[in-house]
CSV table of C-alpha atoms in Angstrom, one decimal:
chain,number,residue,atom,x,y,z
Q,1,MET,CA,-20.4,-18.8,-66.1
Q,2,LYS,CA,-23.3,-19.5,-63.8
Q,3,GLN,CA,-21.4,-21.5,-61.6
Q,4,PHE,CA,-18.6,-18.8,-61.7
Q,5,ASN,CA,-21.1,-16.1,-60.6
Q,6,LYS,CA,-22.2,-18.3,-57.9
Q,7,VAL,CA,-18.5,-18.9,-56.7
Q,8,ILE,CA,-18.1,-15.2,-56.4
Q,9,PHE,CA,-21.0,-14.8,-54.5
Q,10,LEU,CA,-20.3,-17.2,-51.8
Q,11,PHE,CA,-16.9,-15.7,-51.5
Q,12,LEU,CA,-18.4,-12.2,-51.2
Q,13,LEU,CA,-21.1,-13.4,-48.5
Q,14,THR,CA,-18.3,-15.2,-46.8
Q,15,LEU,CA,-15.9,-12.2,-46.6
Q,16,SER,CA,-19.0,-10.0,-45.2
Q,17,LEU,CA,-19.6,-12.6,-42.6
Q,18,VAL,CA,-16.0,-12.4,-41.8
Q,19,SER,CA,-15.8,-8.8,-41.5
Q,20,CYS,CA,-18.9,-8.5,-39.6
Q,21,TYR,CA,-17.7,-11.2,-36.9
Q,22,ASN,CA,-14.3,-10.4,-37.2
Q,23,SER,CA,-13.8,-9.8,-33.4
Q,24,GLU,CA,-15.7,-13.0,-32.3
Q,25,PHE,CA,-13.6,-15.0,-35.0
Q,26,GLU,CA,-10.3,-13.5,-33.5
Q,27,ASP,CA,-11.5,-14.4,-29.9
Q,28,VAL,CA,-11.8,-17.9,-30.8
Q,29,LEU,CA,-8.8,-18.3,-32.9
Q,30,PHE,CA,-6.1,-16.3,-31.3
Q,31,ARG,CA,-7.1,-16.6,-27.5
Q,32,ASN,CA,-4.7,-17.4,-24.7
Q,33,THR,CA,-4.8,-20.8,-24.4
Q,34,GLN,CA,-2.8,-21.1,-21.0
Q,35,ASP,CA,-4.5,-21.0,-17.5
Q,36,PRO,CA,-5.1,-18.0,-15.9
Q,37,PHE,CA,-1.9,-16.7,-14.2
Q,38,TYR,CA,-2.7,-16.5,-9.9
Q,39,ASP,CA,-2.5,-12.8,-8.8
Q,40,ILE,CA,-2.7,-10.8,-5.6
Q,41,PRO,CA,-4.3,-7.7,-5.7
Q,42,VAL,CA,-3.0,-4.4,-4.7
Q,43,ALA,CA,-5.1,-3.0,-1.9
Q,44,ASP,CA,-4.9,0.8,-0.9
Q,45,SER,CA,-6.4,1.3,2.6
Q,46,LEU,CA,-5.3,5.0,3.2
Q,47,ALA,CA,-6.5,7.0,0.3
Q,48,LYS,CA,-9.7,7.4,1.6
Q,49,GLU,CA,-11.7,7.2,5.3
Q,50,HIS,CA,-13.7,3.7,5.8
Q,51,THR,CA,-12.4,2.6,2.1
Q,52,VAL,CA,-10.3,0.1,0.5
Q,53,TYR,CA,-9.3,0.5,-3.1
Q,54,LEU,CA,-8.0,-3.0,-4.8
Q,55,SER,CA,-6.7,-3.6,-8.3
Q,56,TRP,CA,-5.1,-6.3,-10.1
Q,57,LYS,CA,-3.7,-7.0,-13.7
Q,58,VAL,CA,-5.4,-7.9,-16.8
Q,59,ASP,CA,-5.4,-11.5,-17.9
Q,60,ASP,CA,-6.5,-12.6,-21.3
Q,61,ALA,CA,-7.0,-16.4,-20.1
Q,62,ALA,CA,-9.8,-15.4,-17.6
Q,63,ASP,CA,-13.3,-15.2,-18.7
Q,64,LYS,CA,-14.0,-13.4,-14.9
Q,65,PHE,CA,-12.5,-12.1,-11.9
Q,66,LEU,CA,-13.8,-13.0,-8.5
Q,67,LEU,CA,-12.6,-10.7,-5.5
Q,68,MET,CA,-13.2,-12.6,-2.3
Q,69,ARG,CA,-13.2,-10.9,1.1
Q,70,ALA,CA,-13.0,-12.3,4.6
Q,71,LEU,CA,-12.9,-11.0,7.9
Q,72,ASP,CA,-9.5,-11.3,9.6
Q,73,ALA,CA,-9.8,-14.3,11.7
Q,74,GLU,CA,-8.3,-17.7,12.6
Q,75,ASN,CA,-10.9,-19.3,10.2
Q,76,LEU,CA,-11.5,-17.1,7.1
Q,77,ASN,CA,-15.4,-17.1,5.9
Q,78,TRP,CA,-15.3,-15.8,2.2
Q,79,VAL,CA,-17.2,-14.0,0.5
Q,80,CYS,CA,-17.4,-12.8,-3.2
Q,81,VAL,CA,-17.9,-8.9,-3.2
Q,82,TYR,CA,-17.2,-8.5,-6.8
Q,83,GLU,CA,-17.6,-10.4,-10.3
Q,84,GLY,CA,-16.9,-9.4,-13.8
Q,85,ILE,CA,-14.2,-8.4,-16.0
Q,86,GLY,CA,-12.9,-5.3,-14.5
Q,87,THR,CA,-9.6,-4.9,-12.9
Q,88,ASN,CA,-10.5,-2.7,-9.8
Q,89,TYR,CA,-13.0,-2.5,-7.1
Q,90,THR,CA,-13.7,-0.2,-4.5
Q,91,ASP,CA,-14.6,-1.6,-1.0
Q,92,GLU,CA,-16.3,1.4,0.6
Q,93,ASN,CA,-18.6,2.4,3.5
Q,94,LEU,CA,-16.6,-0.2,5.8
Q,95,PRO,CA,-17.5,-0.1,9.9
Q,96,ASP,CA,-14.4,1.6,11.6
Q,97,LYS,CA,-11.3,-0.4,12.7
Q,98,GLU,CA,-12.2,-3.6,11.0
Q,99,LEU,CA,-9.4,-6.1,9.2
Q,100,TYR,CA,-10.1,-7.4,6.0
Q,101,VAL,CA,-8.3,-10.3,3.8
Q,102,TYR,CA,-8.6,-10.4,0.0
Q,103,ARG,CA,-8.4,-13.1,-2.5
Q,104,LEU,CA,-8.5,-12.9,-6.2
Q,105,ASP,CA,-10.2,-15.9,-8.0
Q,106,LYS,CA,-10.8,-16.4,-11.6
Q,107,LYS,CA,-13.0,-18.2,-13.9
Q,108,ARG,CA,-12.3,-19.7,-17.5
Q,109,GLY,CA,-15.2,-21.3,-18.8
Q,110,ALA,CA,-16.5,-23.7,-16.5
Q,111,LYS,CA,-12.9,-24.0,-14.4
Q,112,TYR,CA,-12.5,-22.3,-11.2
Q,113,PHE,CA,-8.8,-20.8,-10.2
Q,114,THR,CA,-8.7,-20.1,-6.3
Q,115,GLY,CA,-6.1,-17.5,-5.4
Q,116,ALA,CA,-2.9,-18.4,-4.0
Q,117,GLY,CA,-1.9,-15.5,-2.1
Q,118,TYR,CA,-3.6,-12.5,-0.1
Q,119,ALA,CA,-4.1,-8.6,0.1
Q,120,TYR,CA,-4.6,-7.1,3.6
Q,121,GLY,CA,-7.0,-4.1,3.5
Q,122,PHE,CA,-8.3,-2.2,6.6
Q,123,SER,CA,-10.8,0.6,7.7
Q,124,LEU,CA,-9.5,3.7,9.4
Q,125,ASP,CA,-11.2,6.9,10.3
Q,126,GLY,CA,-8.3,8.9,8.7
Q,127,ARG,CA,-5.8,8.9,5.6
Q,128,ARG,CA,-2.4,9.0,5.0
Q,129,ASP,CA,-0.6,12.2,6.1
Q,130,ARG,CA,0.5,15.0,3.3
Q,131,TYR,CA,4.4,13.7,3.6
Q,132,GLU,CA,3.9,10.2,2.2
Q,133,ASN,CA,5.6,8.3,0.6
Q,134,ASN,CA,8.4,8.7,3.0
Q,135,ASP,CA,8.9,5.2,4.2
Q,136,VAL,CA,12.3,4.7,2.9
Q,137,ASP,CA,15.4,7.2,3.5
Q,138,TYR,CA,15.6,8.4,-0.2
Q,139,ARG,CA,12.3,9.3,0.0
Q,140,ALA,CA,12.5,11.3,3.4
Q,141,THR,CA,10.8,14.5,3.8
Q,142,MET,CA,13.0,17.2,4.2
Q,143,TYR,CA,12.3,19.5,7.6
Q,144,ARG,CA,11.5,23.0,6.9
Q,145,SER,CA,9.0,23.6,9.6
Q,146,PRO,CA,6.9,21.6,12.2
Q,147,MET,CA,4.4,19.0,10.6
Q,148,SER,CA,1.6,16.8,11.7
Q,149,CYS,CA,2.3,13.2,10.7
Q,150,THR,CA,0.5,9.6,11.3
Q,151,LEU,CA,1.6,6.6,11.9
Q,152,PRO,CA,-0.8,3.7,11.0
Q,153,CYS,CA,-0.1,0.4,12.1
Q,154,VAL,CA,-2.3,-3.1,11.7
Q,155,ARG,CA,-1.4,-6.6,12.9
Q,156,TYR,CA,-3.4,-9.5,11.6
Q,157,LYS,CA,-4.0,-13.1,12.9
Q,158,THR,CA,-4.2,-14.1,9.1
Q,159,ASN,CA,-0.5,-15.2,8.6
Q,160,ASN,CA,0.3,-12.9,11.6
Q,161,LYS,CA,0.6,-10.1,9.1
Q,162,LEU,CA,2.1,-6.6,10.3
Q,163,ILE,CA,1.8,-3.8,8.3
Q,164,VAL,CA,3.6,-0.4,10.1
Q,165,ASP,CA,4.6,2.7,8.9
Q,166,GLU,CA,7.8,4.5,9.1
Q,167,ASP,CA,8.4,8.1,8.5
Q,168,TRP,CA,11.7,9.2,7.5
Q,169,PHE,CA,13.1,13.0,7.6
Q,170,SER,CA,16.0,14.7,6.5
Q,171,ILE,CA,17.3,18.0,7.6
Q,172,LYS,CA,20.0,20.2,6.0
Q,173,LEU,CA,22.7,21.5,9.0
Q,174,ALA,CA,25.4,24.0,8.6
Q,175,PRO,CA,29.0,22.6,10.0
Q,176,MET,CA,29.2,21.8,13.7
Q,177,GLN,CA,25.5,22.3,14.4
Q,178,THR,CA,22.9,20.4,16.3
Q,179,ALA,CA,19.1,20.6,15.7
Q,180,HIS,CA,16.8,20.0,18.8
Q,181,MET,CA,14.0,17.8,17.1
Q,182,MET,CA,10.9,17.9,19.6
Q,183,ILE,CA,8.6,14.6,18.8
Q,184,VAL,CA,5.2,14.6,20.1
Q,185,GLN,CA,2.7,12.1,20.3
Q,186,ASN,CA,-0.8,13.7,20.4
Q,187,ASN,CA,-3.1,10.4,20.8
Q,188,MET,CA,-3.1,7.0,22.5
Q,189,GLY,CA,-2.7,7.9,26.1
Q,190,THR,CA,0.4,8.6,27.9
Q,191,GLN,CA,2.3,5.5,27.0
Q,192,GLN,CA,5.5,6.1,24.9
Q,193,LEU,CA,4.9,4.3,21.5
Q,194,MET,CA,7.2,5.6,19.3
Q,195,LYS,CA,10.9,4.9,18.2
Q,196,TYR,CA,13.3,7.5,16.9
Q,197,GLN,CA,16.6,6.3,15.1
Q,198,GLU,CA,19.1,8.5,12.8
Q,199,ARG,CA,20.5,6.5,9.6
Q,200,GLY,CA,23.6,4.5,10.8
Q,201,LYS,CA,22.7,4.5,14.7
Q,202,GLU,CA,21.0,2.8,17.2
Q,203,SER,CA,17.2,3.4,18.0
Q,204,GLU,CA,15.9,5.2,20.9
Q,205,THR,CA,12.3,5.7,22.6
Q,206,VAL,CA,10.6,9.0,22.2
Q,207,ILE,CA,10.0,10.4,25.5
Q,208,THR,CA,7.5,13.4,25.9
Q,209,ASN,CA,9.0,16.9,26.3
Q,210,THR,CA,12.4,15.5,25.6
Q,211,ALA,CA,14.1,16.8,22.2
Q,212,LYS,CA,16.1,14.3,20.2
Q,213,ARG,CA,19.2,15.9,19.1
Q,214,ILE,CA,20.7,15.4,15.6
Q,215,SER,CA,24.3,16.9,14.8
Q,216,ASN,CA,26.4,17.6,12.1
Q,217,THR,CA,29.9,16.8,13.1
Q,218,THR,CA,31.8,17.7,10.0
Q,219,PHE,CA,33.3,20.9,8.5
Q,220,GLU,CA,30.6,20.9,5.7
Q,221,ASP,CA,27.2,21.3,5.2
Q,222,GLN,CA,25.3,18.2,5.7
Q,223,VAL,CA,21.6,16.6,5.0
Q,224,LEU,CA,20.9,14.1,8.1
Q,225,TYR,CA,18.5,11.3,8.1
Q,226,PHE,CA,16.2,10.0,10.8
Q,227,LYS,CA,13.1,8.2,11.0
Q,228,ILE,CA,10.1,7.8,13.6
Q,229,TYR,CA,8.3,4.4,13.9
Q,230,PRO,CA,5.9,2.7,16.1
Q,231,GLU,CA,6.8,0.4,19.1
Q,232,THR,CA,4.7,-2.4,18.0
Q,233,THR,CA,5.5,-4.4,21.1
Q,234,ALA,CA,3.9,-1.9,23.2
Q,235,LEU,CA,1.3,-1.1,20.7
Q,236,PHE,CA,-0.3,-4.6,20.1
Q,237,THR,CA,-1.0,-6.1,23.4
Q,238,LYS,CA,-3.5,-8.9,21.7
Q,239,SER,CA,-2.7,-11.2,18.7
Q,240,SER,CA,-4.2,-8.3,16.3
Q,241,GLY,CA,-5.4,-4.7,16.3
Q,242,ILE,CA,-5.2,-1.6,14.6
Q,243,ALA,CA,-4.2,1.9,15.6
Q,244,SER,CA,-3.1,5.3,13.7
Q,245,ILE,CA,-0.6,7.3,16.2
Q,246,GLN,CA,-1.0,11.0,15.6
Q,247,TYR,CA,2.3,13.1,16.2
Q,248,THR,CA,3.8,16.5,15.8
Q,249,ILE,CA,7.5,17.0,15.0
Q,250,SER,CA,9.4,20.1,15.3
Q,251,CYS,CA,13.1,21.8,15.5
Q,252,THR,CA,13.0,23.8,18.7
Q,253,ASN,CA,16.2,25.2,18.5
Q,254,ILE,CA,19.7,24.9,16.5
Q,255,THR,CA,22.7,25.4,18.4
Q,256,ALA,CA,26.5,25.0,18.1
Q,257,TYR,CA,27.7,21.4,18.5
Q,258,SER,CA,30.2,20.4,21.3
Q,259,VAL,CA,32.0,17.2,22.1
Q,260,GLU,CA,30.9,17.3,25.7
Q,261,GLY,CA,27.1,17.4,25.4
Q,262,GLY,CA,26.7,17.4,21.7
Q,263,GLU,CA,25.5,21.1,21.6
């Protein structure tokens, strides 16, 4: 009987220990045995001035994440700006118009895994305009009244990476009507740095004080689409740089369409 009681005692003690340290045992017994996977952070540079928000995926095989950052250059000089188990980091209070490259490294035990790709961030004294996310035609902003917009553009030395914003708009016109769209560049001097393109047509340079005409040539109401985007050849005279074009768009007149003049 004493032997039986001893067995019961040891069983209950073991059960108690297992209950107390269940999570530790689970970590050891059921942990992912694979190596950490390669991941590229997602960078958002336009949510707040002079700030880059970064995030990445959970990886059960990694003990720690190491977010590496380098200034954009011919030779990248990496520094670790975050080390821990979190999946996001805010890189803030950055100098204006600096370009950054980010890499996500990982640790598992004593083994180090260097990231295989880059995220690109930048510091700018401005945010995305209120009409984003209108970079593609199916998310076009419907024109209803004059709008003030921005076109951020960045070219990196690293991998010759180019980040260019495109703004898509749409306008609803009655049969045989022409809308006169005035697009005015408000900064960056007098050089014309923007292009205009109707969906399915050739692009045109935006010229100051010259309206672009978009016409409904059918006998039904139509929603017509056009985009405005930077002229990067003129914008970047060097191998790298950052700029944010500010412009306004307004419909100055709607007239009847004619074959001769398009109005």
